[in-house]
Amino acid sequence: MSTAGSAQVSYAFLKKTALFRGTTEAELPTLLGCIAPSYRDFAKNEMILHQGEDITSIGMVLSGRVQIIEEDFWGNRNIIADLWAGDVFGESYAFLPGELLRVSVIAAEPSAVMMIDARHMLEICSSACRFHTRLVQNLLAESAKKNLALTRKLSHMSKRNTREKLLSYLSSQSLSAGSDLFEIPFNRQQLADYLCVDRSAMSNELCKMRDEGLLTFERSSFHLMGEIKI
Amino acid sequence: MSTAGSAQVSYAFLKKTALFRGTTEAELPTLLGCIAPSYRDFAKNEMILHQGEDITSIGMVLSGRVQIIEEDFWGNRNIIADLWAGDVFGESYAFLPGELLRVSVIAAEPSAVMMIDARHMLEICSSACRFHTRLVQNLLAESAKKNLALTRKLSHMSKRNTREKLLSYLSSQSLSAGSDLFEIPFNRQQLADYLCVDRSAMSNELCKMRDEGLLTFERSSFHLMGEIKI
DNA sequence: ACAAGTATGTTGTAAAAACAACGAAACAAA
DNA sequence: TTTGTTTCGTTGTTTTTACAACATACTTGT
């Protein structure tokens, strides 16, 4: 069972997390006193948040490993995300009162979690606690970052066939790199998983495109050909 | 060409937008004075933001119609979104310095736009301007909302075939409705577009599932069957 | 009621993807 | 080096999807 965990959080750890980035160890006690987080420990396979709940706090993994699980109408389970120390969860729901959790959060290993009430994060308290601004900035940045990643992935996946998905992804990577010559952070299987297609079919399509002169590649290095072919 | 638009914005309009929701007309002058928006008018087909830019302001459409356009490596254009009065754009980029715009924003009709510097939105000014909190709350809520919508769509689209995409979507709608009997907000063509599949193939799959006893439907009304069939 | 237009279901065919199975190359460990 | 493992390309088969074409039912405007 879960217990009200002791607040054994190192400031050195906290200041490196996405949420508390930019605050110094000296500032953290004040900030923490103000946002008043609660701490809880969870046993392996224990539920942290249940699908259908209306949450008002965001969570941060302090130690262990936490999974986001989705269960459909017929009870089929699907692991949406794997979270580790420093990762934040529930932030998409906590600021939307009345929006019920579509997922469950479960401890994949014995884990410690920090929960912060959404109102405490947004309400401006004493003027001494101006670190709030930084916190909110970090939160907005995280949300925006997640948003961009989702939009980008969606834009590839909305293409109707494997070739177009590939071209969309590679075009995007080329843009990121600022060059028609670039490296991708995936191997073939990972790329196929990311684009939600079959690996061998994808590999096949890549080679066809190479044979047609659209691009060349070598392992994870790609080169897009923009010039007109004769 | 664009002109520095006159600040002809009605408070009645503003207080109803997602961004300024929750502030009264009386509070708006103070808030606007504090966040110091700039106003610009754009001619039809004029570029508002260019792909590759590093923006630090978010935009809000005051009048007209604005489109988000994506252009790939080979110059193929794709309309990502259609924005109308009250809609916000650029919020996913403005809070991420260094993140270059992947899209362009263009006026599809003569349009008026309000731009607000991201720092002005986050920095706490005089204590008089506590409406800031509300603004930031709205912004976070909008970002979270968009996030949820994207995640949900992605979770349907990542399924490998039409049947599973349909089941994922319908299961999700059933959950929203809190019932195995529910209405969807799409006709067949719209649903096919949303799930990125062919309409007739989708229609076919729906009927197959009906014949197999998985569900029944009538136009936009659906009924999922969870019971075990004999 | 009537006509025109739209939405939905249905079918057959061609194209594309998933799947399975395998060989070669690259890589890592003993 | 040798061995075992992973990655990647390749091929053939089966399943699924896209596409086109059309029939029917429903909607809307007159």
Tab-separated table of C-alpha atoms in Angstrom, chain A residues 2-224:
chain	number	residue	atom	x	y	z
A	2	SER	CA	0.998	3.580	-0.462
A	3	THR	CA	2.337	5.553	2.414
A	4	ALA	CA	2.707	9.268	3.023
A	5	GLY	CA	6.344	9.314	2.030
A	6	SER	CA	8.893	11.308	3.894
A	7	ALA	CA	10.072	14.385	2.040
A	8	GLN	CA	13.458	12.904	1.253
A	9	VAL	CA	14.035	14.910	-1.885
A	10	SER	CA	17.424	16.321	-2.641
A	11	TYR	CA	17.487	19.880	-3.860
A	12	ALA	CA	20.320	18.884	-6.169
A	13	PHE	CA	17.929	16.500	-7.887
A	14	LEU	CA	15.000	18.902	-8.002
A	15	LYS	CA	16.831	21.816	-9.546
A	16	LYS	CA	17.720	19.634	-12.510
A	17	THR	CA	14.161	18.561	-13.288
A	18	ALA	CA	12.211	20.139	-16.138
A	19	LEU	CA	9.767	21.643	-13.656
A	20	PHE	CA	12.241	23.274	-11.275
A	21	ARG	CA	14.930	24.097	-13.808
A	22	GLY	CA	16.245	27.606	-13.314
A	23	THR	CA	15.749	27.795	-9.573
A	24	THR	CA	18.736	27.595	-7.259
A	25	GLU	CA	19.073	25.267	-4.298
A	26	ALA	CA	18.831	28.307	-2.060
A	27	GLU	CA	15.458	29.259	-3.507
A	28	LEU	CA	13.940	25.805	-3.411
A	29	PRO	CA	12.964	25.683	0.288
A	30	THR	CA	10.939	28.891	-0.101
A	31	LEU	CA	9.313	27.696	-3.293
A	32	LEU	CA	8.506	24.275	-1.883
A	33	GLY	CA	7.082	25.841	1.262
A	34	CYS	CA	4.804	27.881	-0.918
A	35	ILE	CA	3.511	25.247	-3.315
A	36	ALA	CA	3.192	22.729	-0.488
A	37	PRO	CA	3.708	19.446	-2.303
A	38	SER	CA	2.670	16.153	-0.795
A	39	TYR	CA	4.781	13.022	-1.001
A	40	ARG	CA	3.681	9.448	-1.437
A	41	ASP	CA	5.336	6.071	-1.888
A	42	PHE	CA	3.808	3.366	-4.037
A	43	ALA	CA	4.403	-0.362	-4.164
A	44	LYS	CA	5.001	-2.160	-7.437
A	45	ASN	CA	1.793	-2.363	-9.536
A	46	GLU	CA	-0.016	0.005	-7.217
A	47	MET	CA	-2.360	2.486	-8.873
A	48	ILE	CA	-1.331	6.114	-8.535
A	49	LEU	CA	-4.200	7.633	-10.510
A	50	HIS	CA	-7.316	5.894	-11.795
A	51	GLN	CA	-8.940	6.334	-15.174
A	52	GLY	CA	-12.098	8.421	-14.653
A	53	GLU	CA	-10.721	10.525	-11.787
A	54	ASP	CA	-10.873	14.322	-11.860
A	55	ILE	CA	-7.446	15.384	-10.717
A	56	THR	CA	-6.307	18.855	-9.626
A	57	SER	CA	-2.678	18.064	-8.924
A	58	ILE	CA	0.237	17.351	-11.155
A	59	GLY	CA	2.658	14.612	-10.225
A	60	MET	CA	6.391	14.235	-10.485
A	61	VAL	CA	8.275	10.952	-10.229
A	62	LEU	CA	10.999	11.221	-7.589
A	63	SER	CA	12.273	7.661	-7.845
A	64	GLY	CA	11.245	4.371	-9.362
A	65	ARG	CA	9.324	3.927	-12.584
A	66	VAL	CA	5.778	4.876	-13.450
A	67	GLN	CA	3.628	3.939	-16.437
A	68	ILE	CA	0.699	5.637	-18.111
A	69	ILE	CA	-1.837	3.003	-19.103
A	70	GLU	CA	-4.883	3.260	-21.321
A	71	GLU	CA	-7.729	0.801	-21.126
A	72	ASP	CA	-10.432	0.696	-23.811
A	73	PHE	CA	-14.111	-0.250	-23.741
A	74	TRP	CA	-13.315	-3.938	-24.026
A	75	GLY	CA	-10.576	-3.871	-21.407
A	76	ASN	CA	-7.566	-3.976	-23.737
A	77	ARG	CA	-4.582	-2.388	-22.030
A	78	ASN	CA	-2.024	-0.229	-23.730
A	79	ILE	CA	1.096	1.348	-22.266
A	80	ILE	CA	1.174	4.973	-23.360
A	81	ALA	CA	4.302	6.175	-21.616
A	82	ASP	CA	7.124	5.112	-19.351
A	83	LEU	CA	8.152	7.743	-16.804
A	84	TRP	CA	11.336	7.981	-14.739
A	85	ALA	CA	12.678	10.201	-11.984
A	86	GLY	CA	12.094	13.848	-12.835
A	87	ASP	CA	9.239	13.194	-15.259
A	88	VAL	CA	5.961	14.984	-14.775
A	89	PHE	CA	2.488	13.513	-15.268
A	90	GLY	CA	-1.108	14.693	-15.125
A	91	GLU	CA	-0.251	18.237	-16.196
A	92	SER	CA	-2.642	18.035	-19.150
A	93	TYR	CA	-5.538	17.222	-16.860
A	94	ALA	CA	-4.772	19.101	-13.653
A	95	PHE	CA	-5.451	22.501	-15.190
A	96	LEU	CA	-8.754	21.406	-16.709
A	97	PRO	CA	-11.301	20.923	-13.904
A	98	GLY	CA	-14.006	18.516	-14.980
A	99	GLU	CA	-11.832	16.771	-17.544
A	100	LEU	CA	-11.752	13.153	-16.444
A	101	LEU	CA	-8.579	11.098	-16.699
A	102	ARG	CA	-8.519	8.950	-19.848
A	103	VAL	CA	-5.611	6.976	-18.527
A	104	SER	CA	-4.445	5.294	-15.374
A	105	VAL	CA	-1.080	5.870	-13.773
A	106	ILE	CA	0.551	2.880	-12.158
A	107	ALA	CA	3.849	2.239	-10.385
A	108	ALA	CA	5.827	-0.217	-12.530
A	109	GLU	CA	8.350	-0.449	-9.708
A	110	PRO	CA	8.333	0.747	-6.106
A	111	SER	CA	8.179	4.492	-6.632
A	112	ALA	CA	8.125	7.810	-4.823
A	113	VAL	CA	5.974	10.590	-6.169
A	114	MET	CA	5.512	14.285	-5.440
A	115	MET	CA	2.080	15.813	-5.984
A	116	ILE	CA	1.568	19.569	-6.398
A	117	ASP	CA	-1.842	21.188	-6.371
A	118	ALA	CA	-2.490	23.074	-9.615
A	119	ARG	CA	-3.928	26.090	-7.801
A	120	HIS	CA	-0.856	26.407	-5.632
A	121	MET	CA	1.229	26.585	-8.767
A	122	LEU	CA	-0.764	29.395	-10.337
A	123	GLU	CA	-1.859	31.553	-7.448
A	124	ILE	CA	0.572	34.276	-6.663
A	125	CYS	CA	1.353	34.224	-2.993
A	126	SER	CA	3.649	36.560	-1.149
A	127	SER	CA	5.910	38.760	-3.185
A	128	ALA	CA	8.826	36.859	-1.685
A	129	CYS	CA	7.875	33.880	-3.790
A	130	ARG	CA	8.641	35.239	-7.214
A	131	PHE	CA	10.072	31.837	-8.193
A	132	HIS	CA	6.514	31.053	-9.066
A	133	THR	CA	7.032	32.830	-12.338
A	134	ARG	CA	9.828	30.495	-13.227
A	135	LEU	CA	7.722	27.483	-12.301
A	136	VAL	CA	4.876	28.603	-14.497
A	137	GLN	CA	7.296	29.352	-17.309
A	138	ASN	CA	8.722	25.850	-17.055
A	139	LEU	CA	5.274	24.367	-17.017
A	140	LEU	CA	4.183	26.293	-20.086
A	141	ALA	CA	7.392	25.382	-21.865
A	142	GLU	CA	6.893	21.694	-21.078
A	143	SER	CA	3.342	21.796	-22.297
A	144	ALA	CA	4.368	23.639	-25.456
A	145	LYS	CA	7.180	21.169	-26.070
A	146	LYS	CA	4.871	18.209	-25.734
A	147	ASN	CA	2.443	19.949	-28.015
A	148	LEU	CA	5.011	20.424	-30.743
A	149	ALA	CA	6.167	16.832	-30.528
A	150	LEU	CA	2.582	15.596	-30.803
A	151	THR	CA	1.742	17.903	-33.687
A	152	ARG	CA	4.830	16.841	-35.554
A	153	LYS	CA	4.153	13.154	-35.088
A	154	LEU	CA	0.534	13.635	-36.061
A	155	SER	CA	1.534	15.435	-39.210
A	156	HIS	CA	3.600	12.430	-40.298
A	157	MET	CA	1.020	9.887	-39.275
A	158	SER	CA	-1.844	11.560	-41.041
A	159	LYS	CA	-0.239	10.720	-44.366
A	160	ARG	CA	-2.037	7.888	-46.085
A	161	ASN	CA	0.825	5.595	-47.061
A	162	THR	CA	4.254	4.607	-45.858
A	163	ARG	CA	6.138	6.569	-48.485
A	164	GLU	CA	4.455	9.831	-47.572
A	165	LYS	CA	4.913	9.184	-43.873
A	166	LEU	CA	8.599	8.665	-44.470
A	167	LEU	CA	8.949	11.749	-46.636
A	168	SER	CA	7.091	13.829	-44.085
A	169	TYR	CA	9.336	12.611	-41.279
A	170	LEU	CA	12.562	12.952	-43.223
A	171	SER	CA	11.593	16.383	-44.504
A	172	SER	CA	10.970	17.440	-40.926
A	173	GLN	CA	14.291	16.062	-39.748
A	174	SER	CA	16.071	17.815	-42.588
A	175	LEU	CA	14.449	21.063	-41.509
A	176	SER	CA	15.567	20.509	-37.905
A	177	ALA	CA	19.106	19.842	-39.015
A	178	GLY	CA	19.057	22.781	-41.388
A	179	SER	CA	20.585	20.590	-44.053
A	180	ASP	CA	19.605	17.986	-46.635
A	181	LEU	CA	22.187	15.737	-44.969
A	182	PHE	CA	21.276	14.588	-41.462
A	183	GLU	CA	21.140	11.816	-38.869
A	184	ILE	CA	17.965	10.398	-37.383
A	185	PRO	CA	17.751	9.262	-33.746
A	186	PHE	CA	16.109	5.923	-34.604
A	187	ASN	CA	17.081	2.599	-36.051
A	188	ARG	CA	14.696	1.015	-38.565
A	189	GLN	CA	12.513	-0.740	-36.021
A	190	GLN	CA	12.192	2.359	-33.882
A	191	LEU	CA	11.357	4.501	-36.889
A	192	ALA	CA	8.702	2.006	-37.944
A	193	ASP	CA	7.252	2.064	-34.426
A	194	TYR	CA	7.274	5.856	-34.378
A	195	LEU	CA	5.479	6.059	-37.717
A	196	CYS	CA	3.211	3.132	-36.832
A	197	VAL	CA	4.072	1.042	-39.876
A	198	ASP	CA	5.613	-2.345	-40.490
A	199	ARG	CA	9.398	-2.372	-40.426
A	200	SER	CA	9.986	-4.540	-43.459
A	201	ALA	CA	7.434	-2.702	-45.562
A	202	MET	CA	9.060	0.552	-44.529
A	203	SER	CA	12.531	-0.713	-45.299
A	204	ASN	CA	11.253	-1.781	-48.676
A	205	GLU	CA	9.779	1.628	-49.370
A	206	LEU	CA	13.000	3.354	-48.344
A	207	CYS	CA	14.976	1.279	-50.817
A	208	LYS	CA	12.471	1.963	-53.581
A	209	MET	CA	12.827	5.684	-52.975
A	210	ARG	CA	16.588	5.335	-53.035
A	211	ASP	CA	16.379	3.494	-56.360
A	212	GLU	CA	14.197	6.292	-57.707
A	213	GLY	CA	16.824	8.838	-56.716
A	214	LEU	CA	14.745	10.630	-54.091
A	215	LEU	CA	17.326	10.092	-51.377
A	216	THR	CA	20.295	8.098	-50.207
A	217	PHE	CA	21.022	6.644	-46.795
A	218	GLU	CA	23.437	4.599	-44.791
A	219	ARG	CA	22.188	3.308	-41.468
A	220	SER	CA	20.832	6.400	-39.715
A	221	SER	CA	22.389	8.944	-42.056
A	222	PHE	CA	20.097	10.335	-44.715
A	223	HIS	CA	20.524	12.618	-47.680
A	224	LEU	CA	17.480	14.120	-49.367
